[in-house]
Amino acid sequence: MQKVTMADVAKLANVSKSTVSQYLNKRYEYMSEETRRRIAGAIEQLQYRPNVIARSLKQKSTATIGVIVFNILHMLTTQVLRAIEDMCQQHDFHVIVCNTDDDPEKEKKYIDMLWAKQVDGFIIFPTGKNVDLYKRMIEARLPVVFVDRTVEGIDVDAVLLDNERAVQLGMHYLIEQGYKHIGLVAPPFAPHVIPRTERINAFRYALREANLPIKEEWIITEQVKHISGRLDALLQRNKLPEAIFAINDLTLMEVLTFVKRRQLTIPHDIALISIDDVPFASIYTPSLTTIAQPAFEMGEKATERLFMQMGGEISPQMFRLAPKLIERDSAKKRGDKGE
Amino acid sequence: MQKVTMADVAKLANVSKSTVSQYLNKRYEYMSEETRRRIAGAIEQLQYRPNVIARSLKQKSTATIGVIVFNILHMLTTQVLRAIEDMCQQHDFHVIVCNTDDDPEKEKKYIDMLWAKQVDGFIIFPTGKNVDLYKRMIEARLPVVFVDRTVEGIDVDAVLLDNERAVQLGMHYLIEQGYKHIGLVAPPFAPHVIPRTERINAFRYALREANLPIKEEWIITEQVKHISGRLDALLQRNKLPEAIFAINDLTLMEVLTFVKRRQLTIPHDIALISIDDVPFASIYTPSLTTIAQPAFEMGEKATERLFMQMGGEISPQMFRLAPKLIERDSAKKRGDKGE
DNA sequence: TTGTATGCGTTATCAA
DNA sequence: TTGATAACGCATACAA
């Protein structure tokens, strides 16, 4: 395996270890051309590779950050991750990726292990359930940025979508298009899941603000697999809303499943708008009007803040990034359908 | 930051560093109940966390692997990665993820840096252009597994889709359904891109085998953004094939774009089958017949092999994982449409 | 311009 | 049952 060390290089080049070290750290200033060449030669000949671990031990920095997410399979996560990795690449940093599946136990284990591994910082999609641990991290002055969720009582940088704004954008659009009976589909309500909570609340708020009826049976917060069943039930009783707001890609898929099964026409039978600009939005028929999350910006902002923290104390801040409405055809103005 | 070390614990517990070390490594055998308790107490009180970096230096193992991919945004990659991370989690290993964008320079840099960082192994989607470096890795006995591509002259574990089989599955199906005029869409031919090459070759082979005409104008290997234009041209000249085989998700999207723009009907105007089971395959209308890659199995197999290599010398092997045809509606038997 | 000595936080060997 | 001491591979202050 890796056997050749600085000492070997030094010996072959007939200099001391320190000189080699100097050379490696590009402190050429007081080094003779001759020595430099000899060292370069020795390194080349021995195929020497500095052991970064040893250096890290000395310098207390690993040039590695830990990114802890729920599930790398989620599109948003993947995109955020890509942005993080891109920025780290520019700084010669590496990224360790961990999936928690939103399980606090796994999260704790990962944080502990990465901490022990001396990573220089953390970007976390927090489960929100390890409050004590988060606090200890802050106390220890570990650079930390939360993404997607905040945690009550934890004063730390956080980068989130402006969920209120996202819902508002969608709702204003629907209302503008003349829809009055609007429903929502979401996974089950869970207070610590900030985006979900904020979106559901904003939905109610938007209806109230527009003086539109809030019908509880149209606010479907249900396990994803049961959503299309709930819609079926409404259809059977002829109680479907005119339009549906899907709060994320998963729920959108369920609505589309339902629509396909019942052979409904969008937007005639039911209009549709969703958060998350799914990749097939433009090729679906009709093309889907969506509210896109600025995933890359989120990743960039999070990384930027992390590097700022690593550079020195800064006071924690919360960033709300702006969503963008992408108008297509799935929520166009109603035709002359009655009701 | 991290200040408390083993020495601090030792002092507080009134024992020596070595004893603390013993304790941490669960070598309790010859340790008095009393000391054990004192050490546990001290650790708790000081919130001591062992420095894994120091340990790594001593033990020459970092419990970390490097995974180098083209682009984490590709669905296949994400899935493979998730499988890798899951398996690593079970072994208390961590995963460093790197994106090369298929750029050999970036690949080289990443390999060098991760090597210097003493990762215990590599799983690589190789660009194929750093042959010397790959060779040096093998010589140094670094555990390495290639995924998705092999590289000529490099004798190393590799996990790939059985591309021939994938195309065969699809072509047999199309032919069985009565299609005779079959086209293919793919990104530009590039010999080192193994899956693409194998798929294109297998396509030609399947036609020949079935005694069907090979029309070069139906074999579209073109930059993705130009594909739908090429299809347009065919349509205008009334030369569209009856069915199209899209060799991956990207090209599939282009075909769907074309189909939507031209308002064609699938499979009546044109039948469609593709490799990559895109997430919307079942909700699209008509639902899409696809050939799914066993992404998770690929990740698992790659990781399994990597751990085997880390466990001791094994001789390199190539694994071809089986694709799976998922029959839906986009390539169903032709109706009675004339030719 | 280069070398010596020391320390980073562990683990391992060997005494005690 | 526990402790002293020497590595691990590199960086750095200071000396030469």
XYZ file of C-alpha atoms (C1' of nucleotides) in Angstrom:
710
model
C 0.000 0.000 0.000
C 1.227 3.471 0.829
C 4.693 3.008 2.212
C 6.857 5.820 1.007
C 6.975 8.739 3.372
C 8.585 12.112 3.556
C 11.592 10.555 5.246
C 12.207 8.356 2.226
C 12.060 11.296 -0.091
C 14.373 13.236 2.167
C 16.887 10.433 2.242
C 16.893 9.953 -1.502
C 17.198 13.666 -2.115
C 19.848 14.008 0.524
C 18.030 16.656 2.477
C 16.093 16.693 5.696
C 12.422 16.051 6.157
C 11.763 19.682 6.894
C 13.179 20.739 3.586
C 10.900 18.341 1.821
C 8.035 19.708 3.840
C 8.947 23.212 2.820
C 9.035 22.141 -0.757
C 5.628 20.528 -0.569
C 4.134 23.619 0.910
C 5.621 25.684 -1.846
C 7.831 27.692 0.409
C 10.501 27.885 -2.238
C 11.776 31.292 -1.234
C 15.001 30.231 0.360
C 15.492 27.025 -1.494
C 18.237 26.489 -4.013
C 17.229 25.527 -7.483
C 19.406 22.485 -6.998
C 17.647 21.148 -3.899
C 14.323 21.810 -5.422
C 15.201 19.704 -8.399
C 16.573 16.908 -6.307
C 13.434 16.787 -4.215
C 11.188 16.881 -7.248
C 13.197 14.043 -8.696
C 12.958 11.947 -5.578
C 9.223 12.498 -5.317
C 8.743 11.494 -8.892
C 10.969 8.484 -8.609
C 9.373 7.173 -5.448
C 5.870 8.077 -6.523
C 5.551 9.809 -3.226
C 2.140 11.044 -2.078
C 1.912 13.149 1.028
C -0.293 11.669 3.693
C -3.029 14.186 4.203
C -4.197 12.464 7.343
C -0.951 13.216 9.089
C -1.142 16.773 7.937
C -4.705 17.076 9.168
C -3.682 15.867 12.574
C -1.166 18.628 12.798
C -3.204 21.373 11.240
C -6.553 20.594 12.719
C -8.343 20.809 9.450
C -9.428 18.051 7.131
C -10.711 20.026 4.155
C -13.783 17.865 4.369
C -17.353 18.735 5.199
C -20.224 16.493 6.137
C -23.568 16.792 4.428
C -26.421 15.031 6.154
C -29.618 14.684 4.181
C -32.842 12.744 4.464
C -32.559 10.948 1.218
C -30.282 11.595 -1.634
C -32.937 10.191 -3.962
C -35.113 13.267 -3.552
C -34.566 15.556 -6.469
C -34.272 18.669 -4.369
C -31.616 17.034 -2.253
C -29.645 15.830 -5.223
C -29.587 19.293 -6.690
C -28.605 20.977 -3.466
C -25.877 18.404 -3.094
C -24.568 18.992 -6.550
C -24.295 22.699 -5.869
C -22.507 22.045 -2.601
C -20.058 19.707 -4.218
C -19.352 22.159 -7.009
C -18.469 24.894 -4.588
C -16.379 22.583 -2.456
C -14.521 21.460 -5.517
C -13.406 25.024 -6.090
C -11.995 25.171 -2.583
C -10.392 21.728 -2.758
C -12.762 20.471 -0.145
C -14.437 17.102 -0.091
C -17.975 16.174 0.765
C -19.082 13.220 2.856
C -22.721 12.396 2.182
C -25.006 10.696 4.685
C -28.649 9.620 4.426
C -30.747 9.689 7.566
C -34.155 8.755 6.171
C -35.362 11.380 8.610
C -34.438 9.078 11.473
C -33.038 10.983 14.478
C -31.002 7.985 15.588
C -29.187 7.776 12.319
C -28.716 11.509 12.341
C -27.149 11.417 15.759
C -24.848 8.629 14.819
C -23.689 10.428 11.701
C -23.091 13.703 13.449
C -21.111 11.959 16.164
C -19.013 10.027 13.711
C -18.312 12.953 11.427
C -17.477 15.086 14.387
C -15.004 12.487 15.536
C -13.674 12.451 12.023
C -12.895 16.114 12.439
C -14.850 17.386 9.466
C -14.519 21.121 9.148
C -18.224 21.789 8.929
C -21.729 20.434 8.533
C -24.575 21.112 6.178
C -27.628 19.399 7.590
C -31.197 18.760 6.549
C -32.139 18.343 10.197
C -34.644 15.861 11.521
C -35.131 18.424 14.239
C -35.127 15.793 16.946
C -31.591 16.030 18.254
C -31.842 19.415 19.880
C -29.236 18.753 22.545
C -26.749 17.570 20.029
C -27.306 20.560 17.773
C -26.720 22.762 20.776
C -23.492 21.057 21.629
C -22.286 21.538 18.095
C -22.957 25.241 18.285
C -21.278 25.494 21.659
C -18.244 23.754 20.272
C -18.279 26.383 17.529
C -18.554 23.835 14.777
C -19.571 25.475 11.531
C -23.136 24.357 10.823
C -25.761 25.293 8.280
C -29.275 23.905 8.254
C -31.107 23.462 4.998
C -34.805 22.965 4.340
C -35.797 23.115 8.005
C -35.051 25.181 11.044
C -35.170 23.936 14.599
C -36.744 25.879 17.369
C -34.258 27.184 19.874
C -31.249 26.543 17.689
C -29.568 29.709 16.566
C -27.749 28.739 13.446
C -27.531 29.631 9.764
C -30.448 28.199 7.844
C -31.324 28.189 4.170
C -34.947 27.549 3.308
C -37.365 28.001 0.517
C -39.696 30.917 1.019
C -42.625 28.584 1.423
C -45.210 31.253 2.078
C -44.228 32.970 -1.093
C -44.293 29.729 -3.052
C -47.830 28.982 -2.036
C -48.870 32.550 -2.542
C -47.509 32.537 -6.082
C -49.449 29.431 -6.928
C -52.651 30.471 -5.240
C -52.693 33.923 -6.724
C -52.201 32.381 -10.100
C -55.043 29.919 -9.653
C -57.337 32.594 -8.361
C -56.394 34.908 -11.173
C -57.287 32.152 -13.588
C -60.725 32.119 -12.084
C -60.578 29.114 -9.821
C -62.532 29.372 -6.612
C -62.822 25.835 -5.335
C -59.299 24.867 -4.585
C -57.998 21.811 -2.798
C -54.601 20.854 -1.440
C -52.763 17.554 -1.266
C -49.927 16.992 1.174
C -48.350 14.276 3.240
C -49.601 14.048 6.834
C -49.174 17.127 8.946
C -46.098 17.034 11.174
C -45.108 20.173 13.009
C -41.357 19.705 12.746
C -41.501 19.354 8.983
C -41.240 23.058 8.388
C -41.832 23.270 4.657
C -44.943 21.160 4.845
C -46.336 23.063 7.783
C -45.621 26.406 6.240
C -47.143 25.439 2.953
C -50.330 24.105 4.457
C -50.710 27.202 6.599
C -50.032 29.491 3.699
C -52.657 27.679 1.703
C -55.317 28.369 4.272
C -54.155 31.906 4.556
C -54.394 32.465 0.817
C -57.968 31.217 0.704
C -58.974 33.365 3.627
C -57.311 36.369 2.158
C -59.247 35.875 -1.075
C -62.473 35.256 0.763
C -62.751 31.804 -0.667
C -64.314 28.897 1.182
C -62.011 26.609 3.141
C -63.459 23.165 2.802
C -61.722 20.716 5.093
C -62.445 17.770 2.869
C -60.424 19.480 0.166
C -57.385 19.744 2.358
C -55.997 16.288 2.024
C -53.058 15.689 4.345
C -52.604 12.015 4.116
C -50.034 9.319 3.660
C -48.959 9.525 0.076
C -50.218 6.104 -0.837
C -53.713 6.961 0.341
C -54.009 10.232 -1.485
C -55.329 8.979 -4.769
C -57.933 6.969 -2.857
C -59.130 10.098 -1.129
C -59.472 11.823 -4.445
C -61.422 8.873 -5.780
C -63.842 9.218 -2.932
C -64.379 12.888 -3.651
C -64.924 12.195 -7.318
C -67.499 9.571 -6.573
C -69.461 11.999 -4.485
C -69.006 14.581 -7.204
C -67.219 16.821 -4.775
C -63.922 17.308 -6.496
C -62.519 20.824 -6.251
C -61.892 22.712 -9.465
C -58.195 22.943 -8.867
C -55.600 21.195 -6.800
C -52.442 22.522 -5.249
C -49.892 19.738 -4.752
C -47.317 20.781 -2.195
C -44.536 18.654 -3.602
C -43.523 16.231 -6.313
C -44.615 13.134 -4.437
C -48.143 14.321 -3.962
C -48.209 15.578 -7.520
C -47.499 12.065 -8.703
C -50.457 10.799 -6.740
C -52.764 13.337 -8.292
C -51.525 12.393 -11.731
C -52.071 8.742 -10.955
C -55.609 9.533 -9.984
C -56.178 11.668 -13.055
C -54.924 8.935 -15.305
C -56.935 6.221 -13.655
C -60.127 8.256 -13.849
C -59.312 9.533 -17.281
C -59.882 13.107 -16.304
C -58.780 16.031 -18.381
C -56.458 18.686 -17.040
C -57.290 21.506 -16.583
C -60.874 21.037 -17.725
C -61.954 18.510 -15.144
C -59.372 19.557 -12.663
C -56.626 22.144 -12.753
C -53.273 21.396 -11.229
C -50.336 23.281 -9.878
C -47.490 22.039 -7.748
C -44.320 22.938 -5.948
C -41.219 21.227 -7.438
C -40.479 21.578 -11.082
C -40.465 17.922 -12.012
C -38.345 17.016 -15.036
C -41.298 15.887 -17.109
C -43.364 19.014 -16.485
C -42.904 20.312 -19.995
C -43.436 17.082 -21.878
C -46.486 15.946 -19.977
C -49.807 16.655 -21.650
C -50.896 19.178 -20.742
C -47.597 20.634 -19.661
C -47.562 21.264 -15.941
C -47.519 24.620 -14.280
C -45.142 24.390 -11.366
C -43.412 26.412 -8.725
C -39.718 25.712 -8.921
C -37.465 25.662 -5.905
C -34.100 27.332 -6.365
C -32.253 24.194 -5.388
C -28.851 25.178 -6.697
C -28.998 28.569 -5.108
C -29.916 26.887 -1.867
C -26.877 24.666 -2.047
C -24.657 27.556 -2.985
C -25.925 29.791 -0.247
C -25.523 27.059 2.326
C -21.969 26.380 1.264
C -21.133 30.044 1.125
C -22.328 30.508 4.684
C -20.442 27.448 5.825
C -17.203 28.768 4.416
C -17.872 32.106 6.015
C -18.306 30.362 9.352
C -15.098 28.480 8.837
C -13.414 31.767 8.133
C -14.438 33.260 11.438
C -17.328 34.023 13.707
C -20.397 35.404 12.009
C -23.822 35.765 13.469
C -26.383 33.214 12.367
C -28.939 34.227 9.842
C -31.930 32.713 8.124
C -32.197 32.858 4.367
C -35.463 32.503 2.523
C -34.861 31.810 -1.132
C -37.379 32.826 -3.729
C -39.462 30.281 -5.630
C -40.372 30.816 -9.238
C -43.658 30.186 -10.950
C -43.279 28.435 -14.255
C -46.456 28.881 -16.183
C -47.467 26.098 -18.476
C -50.849 24.642 -19.274
C -52.157 22.614 -16.372
C -53.798 25.493 -14.557
C -54.930 27.685 -17.388
C -58.154 29.605 -17.155
C -61.246 27.490 -17.033
C -63.154 27.284 -20.207
C -66.904 27.474 -20.089
C -67.399 24.451 -17.942
C -70.389 24.999 -15.662
C -70.296 25.237 -11.866
C -13.225 23.762 18.966
C -12.162 20.264 19.877
C -9.771 20.649 22.742
C -10.232 17.811 25.174
C -7.996 14.869 24.429
C -7.289 11.485 25.839
C -4.691 12.985 28.107
C -7.305 15.179 29.745
C -9.556 12.235 30.338
C -6.657 10.265 31.749
C -5.728 13.018 34.131
C -9.254 13.499 35.376
C -9.760 9.783 35.830
C -6.365 9.391 37.430
C -5.156 6.777 35.027
C -2.773 6.758 32.126
C -3.566 7.449 28.507
C -3.034 3.841 27.648
C -5.718 2.762 30.031
C -8.153 5.179 28.519
C -7.251 3.854 25.125
C -7.883 0.323 26.282
C -11.218 1.382 27.592
C -12.201 3.060 24.350
C -11.291 0.001 22.394
C -13.379 -2.123 24.682
C -10.503 -4.158 25.949
C -12.072 -4.453 29.345
C -10.671 -7.870 30.132
C -8.133 -6.814 32.677
C -9.766 -3.639 33.816
C -11.221 -3.114 37.239
C -14.819 -2.165 37.490
C -13.662 0.853 39.411
C -11.317 2.273 36.757
C -13.859 1.635 34.117
C -16.388 3.720 35.966
C -13.940 6.519 36.590
C -13.015 6.701 32.931
C -16.620 6.623 31.830
C -17.305 9.439 34.239
C -14.442 11.554 33.007
C -15.424 11.060 29.392
C -18.960 12.055 30.144
C -17.948 15.039 32.194
C -15.489 16.394 29.658
C -17.674 15.544 26.698
C -14.674 13.824 25.278
C -14.729 12.682 21.633
C -11.904 10.561 20.363
C -10.083 12.058 17.417
C -10.540 9.593 14.621
C -7.906 11.304 12.527
C -5.224 10.458 15.021
C -6.458 6.932 15.134
C -6.412 6.714 11.370
C -2.843 7.870 11.259
C -1.845 5.052 13.497
C -4.042 2.372 12.022
C -3.742 3.218 8.359
C -7.428 3.037 7.768
C -9.936 5.819 7.543
C -13.210 3.932 7.274
C -13.958 6.152 4.325
C -14.361 5.360 0.656
C -14.344 7.656 -2.318
C -17.062 7.467 -4.932
C -16.311 9.272 -8.157
C -19.205 9.721 -10.524
C -19.944 11.728 -13.646
C -22.866 13.590 -12.283
C -24.845 12.943 -9.214
C -27.875 14.443 -10.941
C -28.261 11.419 -13.180
C -30.903 9.181 -11.766
C -28.900 6.018 -12.218
C -25.997 7.538 -10.370
C -28.139 8.749 -7.519
C -29.595 5.317 -7.054
C -26.268 3.550 -7.203
C -24.963 6.042 -4.702
C -27.817 5.484 -2.331
C -27.178 1.763 -2.382
C -23.488 2.310 -1.739
C -24.169 4.622 1.144
C -26.638 2.196 2.685
C -24.120 -0.594 2.679
C -21.379 1.618 4.004
C -23.638 2.738 6.782
C -23.895 -0.825 7.956
C -20.127 -1.069 8.156
C -19.690 2.333 9.785
C -17.960 3.607 6.719
C -18.372 7.015 5.173
C -18.685 8.019 1.556
C -17.001 10.958 -0.121
C -18.801 11.881 -3.326
C -17.136 13.587 -6.276
C -18.537 14.760 -9.609
C -16.252 14.679 -12.613
C -18.661 15.714 -15.362
C -16.812 13.078 -17.339
C -13.745 15.305 -17.353
C -10.495 13.329 -17.044
C -8.705 16.249 -15.428
C -11.204 16.462 -12.646
C -11.134 12.731 -12.275
C -7.383 12.725 -11.905
C -7.455 15.463 -9.360
C -10.076 13.705 -7.294
C -8.309 10.391 -7.352
C -5.051 12.028 -6.329
C -6.637 13.950 -3.519
C -8.641 11.060 -2.176
C -5.628 8.842 -2.383
C -3.664 11.372 -0.372
C -6.556 11.447 2.034
C -6.006 7.756 2.581
C -9.470 6.585 1.668
C -9.774 2.840 2.024
C -11.185 2.270 -1.428
C -12.683 3.710 -4.588
C -15.837 3.146 -6.521
C -15.465 4.908 -9.838
C -17.583 5.641 -12.866
C -14.427 6.017 -14.934
C -13.939 8.546 -17.701
C -11.572 5.949 -19.093
C -8.950 8.523 -19.927
C -6.564 8.164 -16.996
C -5.213 4.767 -17.819
C -1.809 5.295 -16.214
C -3.360 6.473 -13.020
C -5.749 3.546 -12.865
C -2.773 1.274 -13.311
C -0.872 2.888 -10.514
C -3.854 2.444 -8.244
C -3.972 -1.238 -9.007
C -0.244 -1.612 -8.503
C -0.528 0.100 -5.163
C -3.195 -2.482 -4.358
C -5.813 0.123 -3.683
C -9.259 -1.441 -3.616
C -11.066 -0.212 -6.735
C -14.342 -1.050 -8.413
C -15.475 0.420 -11.701
C -19.137 0.976 -12.366
C -20.939 1.572 -15.640
C -17.813 1.378 -17.778
C -14.736 -0.761 -18.100
C -11.402 0.433 -19.337
C -9.335 -1.523 -21.767
C -6.175 -2.925 -20.247
C -7.259 -2.342 -16.681
C -7.845 -5.523 -14.779
C -10.185 -4.537 -12.026
C -13.625 -5.356 -10.645
C -16.358 -3.823 -12.753
C -20.105 -3.718 -12.389
C -22.093 -2.983 -15.521
C -25.533 -3.319 -16.927
C -25.904 -6.174 -19.344
C -26.423 -3.761 -22.202
C -26.714 -6.375 -24.910
C -29.431 -8.060 -22.967
C -31.219 -4.785 -22.334
C -31.404 -3.953 -26.010
C -32.304 -7.492 -26.874
C -35.204 -7.445 -24.433
C -36.561 -4.291 -25.939
C -36.043 -5.272 -29.541
C -37.543 -8.690 -29.137
C -40.522 -7.098 -27.549
C -40.975 -4.571 -30.344
C -40.581 -7.212 -32.985
C -42.978 -9.500 -31.198
C -45.487 -6.680 -31.217
C -45.211 -6.573 -34.951
C -42.934 -3.612 -35.501
C -40.549 -3.876 -38.396
C -39.328 -0.370 -39.019
C -37.456 0.497 -35.915
C -35.246 3.491 -35.232
C -32.851 4.338 -32.451
C -31.992 7.578 -30.716
C -28.755 8.009 -28.823
C -26.208 10.648 -27.963
C -23.220 10.842 -30.304
C -21.154 7.721 -30.633
C -18.054 7.688 -28.446
C -16.063 4.490 -28.153
C -15.075 4.886 -24.528
C -18.678 5.287 -23.445
C -19.243 1.598 -23.061
C -22.972 1.452 -22.410
C -23.745 3.656 -25.377
C -21.487 1.735 -27.699
C -22.787 -1.606 -26.577
C -26.371 -0.524 -26.920
C -25.950 0.855 -30.399
C -24.123 -2.257 -31.518
C -26.707 -4.510 -29.969
C -29.418 -2.590 -31.752
C -27.874 -3.244 -35.130
C -27.326 -6.822 -34.187
C -30.946 -7.312 -33.205
C -32.179 -5.972 -36.514
C -29.806 -8.135 -38.462
C -30.739 -11.158 -36.448
C -34.390 -10.556 -37.221
C -33.705 -9.887 -40.869
C -35.060 -6.407 -40.593
C -33.743 -3.498 -42.623
C -31.078 -1.319 -41.043
C -31.784 2.176 -42.236
C -29.002 4.528 -41.309
C -31.269 7.533 -41.207
C -33.212 5.815 -38.452
C -30.150 5.434 -36.317
C -29.919 8.865 -34.819
C -26.756 9.346 -32.790
C -26.725 13.010 -32.221
C -26.238 15.644 -29.588
C -29.277 15.476 -27.422
C -30.473 18.942 -28.260
C -30.528 18.151 -31.954
C -32.429 14.919 -31.702
C -35.922 16.268 -31.854
C -34.920 18.302 -34.887
C -33.761 15.186 -36.649
C -37.052 13.519 -35.908
C -38.872 16.534 -37.257
C -36.989 16.214 -40.506
C -37.936 12.576 -40.835
C -41.546 13.338 -40.142
C -41.641 16.027 -42.773
C -40.362 13.613 -45.334
C -42.836 11.061 -44.083
C -40.022 8.735 -43.219
C -40.582 8.182 -39.537
C -39.977 4.626 -38.362
C -42.858 2.790 -36.742
C -41.092 2.465 -33.452
C -38.241 4.109 -31.643
C -35.788 2.675 -29.197
C -34.390 5.376 -26.898
C -31.189 4.209 -25.323
C -31.534 6.295 -22.194
C -33.701 8.735 -20.308
C -32.214 11.840 -21.905
C -32.956 10.737 -25.414
C -36.362 9.533 -24.327
C -37.160 13.059 -23.217
C -36.245 14.362 -26.632
C -38.521 11.910 -28.340
C -41.337 12.877 -26.025
C -40.703 16.530 -26.743
C -40.968 15.816 -30.419
C -44.089 13.746 -29.984
C -45.753 16.494 -28.009
C -44.783 19.226 -30.404
C -46.048 17.278 -33.380
C -49.072 16.039 -31.509
C -48.412 12.481 -32.444
C -50.100 9.551 -30.764
C -48.128 6.821 -29.061
C -48.043 4.009 -30.045
C -50.301 4.591 -33.025
C -48.140 7.088 -34.865
C -44.973 5.932 -33.258
C -44.231 3.278 -30.685
C -41.664 3.926 -28.000
C -39.485 1.955 -25.684
C -36.499 3.073 -23.677
C -33.799 2.056 -21.293
C -34.139 3.700 -17.860
C -37.350 3.394 -15.956
C -38.140 7.076 -15.574
C -40.274 8.003 -12.574
C -43.169 9.229 -14.671
C -43.326 6.149 -16.869
C -46.520 4.899 -15.314
C -48.393 8.182 -15.151
C -47.574 9.342 -18.626
C -50.263 8.764 -21.234
C -49.815 6.274 -22.591
C -47.759 4.694 -19.859
C -44.250 3.996 -21.053
C -42.751 0.601 -21.619
C -39.214 0.718 -20.322
C -36.218 -1.396 -19.588
C -35.162 -0.792 -16.022
C -31.577 -0.859 -14.875
C -30.959 -2.622 -11.575
C -29.353 0.460 -10.080
C -29.517 -0.587 -6.458
C -28.146 -4.004 -7.179
C -25.330 -2.358 -9.068
C -24.449 -0.209 -6.095
C -24.701 -3.128 -3.739
C -22.581 -5.384 -5.870
C -19.937 -2.709 -6.290
C -19.767 -2.102 -2.562
C -19.734 -5.784 -1.792
C -16.765 -6.269 -4.077
C -14.994 -3.283 -2.622
C -15.290 -4.662 0.872
C -14.092 -8.001 -0.348
C -11.030 -6.328 -1.799
C -10.428 -4.502 1.438
C -10.644 -7.829 3.207
C -7.877 -9.344 1.125
C -6.683 -10.079 -2.355
C -9.322 -11.344 -4.725
C -9.070 -11.656 -8.440
C -10.875 -9.021 -10.475
C -14.129 -9.916 -12.079
C -16.690 -8.300 -14.325
C -20.331 -8.382 -13.374
C -23.135 -7.918 -15.846
C -26.369 -7.157 -14.082
C -29.677 -8.050 -15.642
C -32.075 -5.412 -16.935
C -35.807 -5.859 -16.615
C -38.489 -5.113 -19.162
C -41.446 -3.313 -17.684
C -44.310 -3.641 -20.056
C -46.736 -0.784 -20.215
C -48.561 0.770 -23.134
C -46.190 2.763 -25.303
C -45.077 -0.093 -27.472
C -48.177 -2.202 -27.659
C -49.076 -4.051 -30.814
C -49.902 -1.844 -33.723
C -53.532 -1.541 -34.529
C -54.599 -1.674 -38.080
C -52.803 1.391 -39.178
C -51.491 0.959 -42.711
C -47.799 1.144 -43.326
C 19.388 27.977 2.725
C 18.798 23.709 5.447
C 18.620 20.733 9.648
C 17.072 19.445 14.606
C 13.722 18.830 17.818
C 9.179 18.700 19.217
C 4.252 17.987 19.022
C -0.435 16.707 16.893
C -3.877 12.555 19.501
C -3.908 8.052 19.045
C -2.403 2.915 19.477
C 0.823 -0.809 20.600
C 4.588 -2.978 22.932
C 6.392 -4.237 26.806
C 7.335 -3.630 31.738
C 5.871 -3.210 36.194
C -4.474 -4.720 36.062
C -2.085 -0.494 34.630
C 1.622 2.731 32.992
C 5.783 4.489 30.293
C 7.340 5.036 25.919
C 7.769 4.809 21.204
C 5.743 5.110 16.923
C 2.303 7.017 12.918
C 3.728 11.060 8.949
C 3.862 15.621 8.784
C 4.603 20.832 10.146
C 6.999 24.361 12.477
C 9.967 27.123 15.632
C 14.327 27.734 16.098
C 19.118 26.814 15.393
C 22.896 26.435 12.411
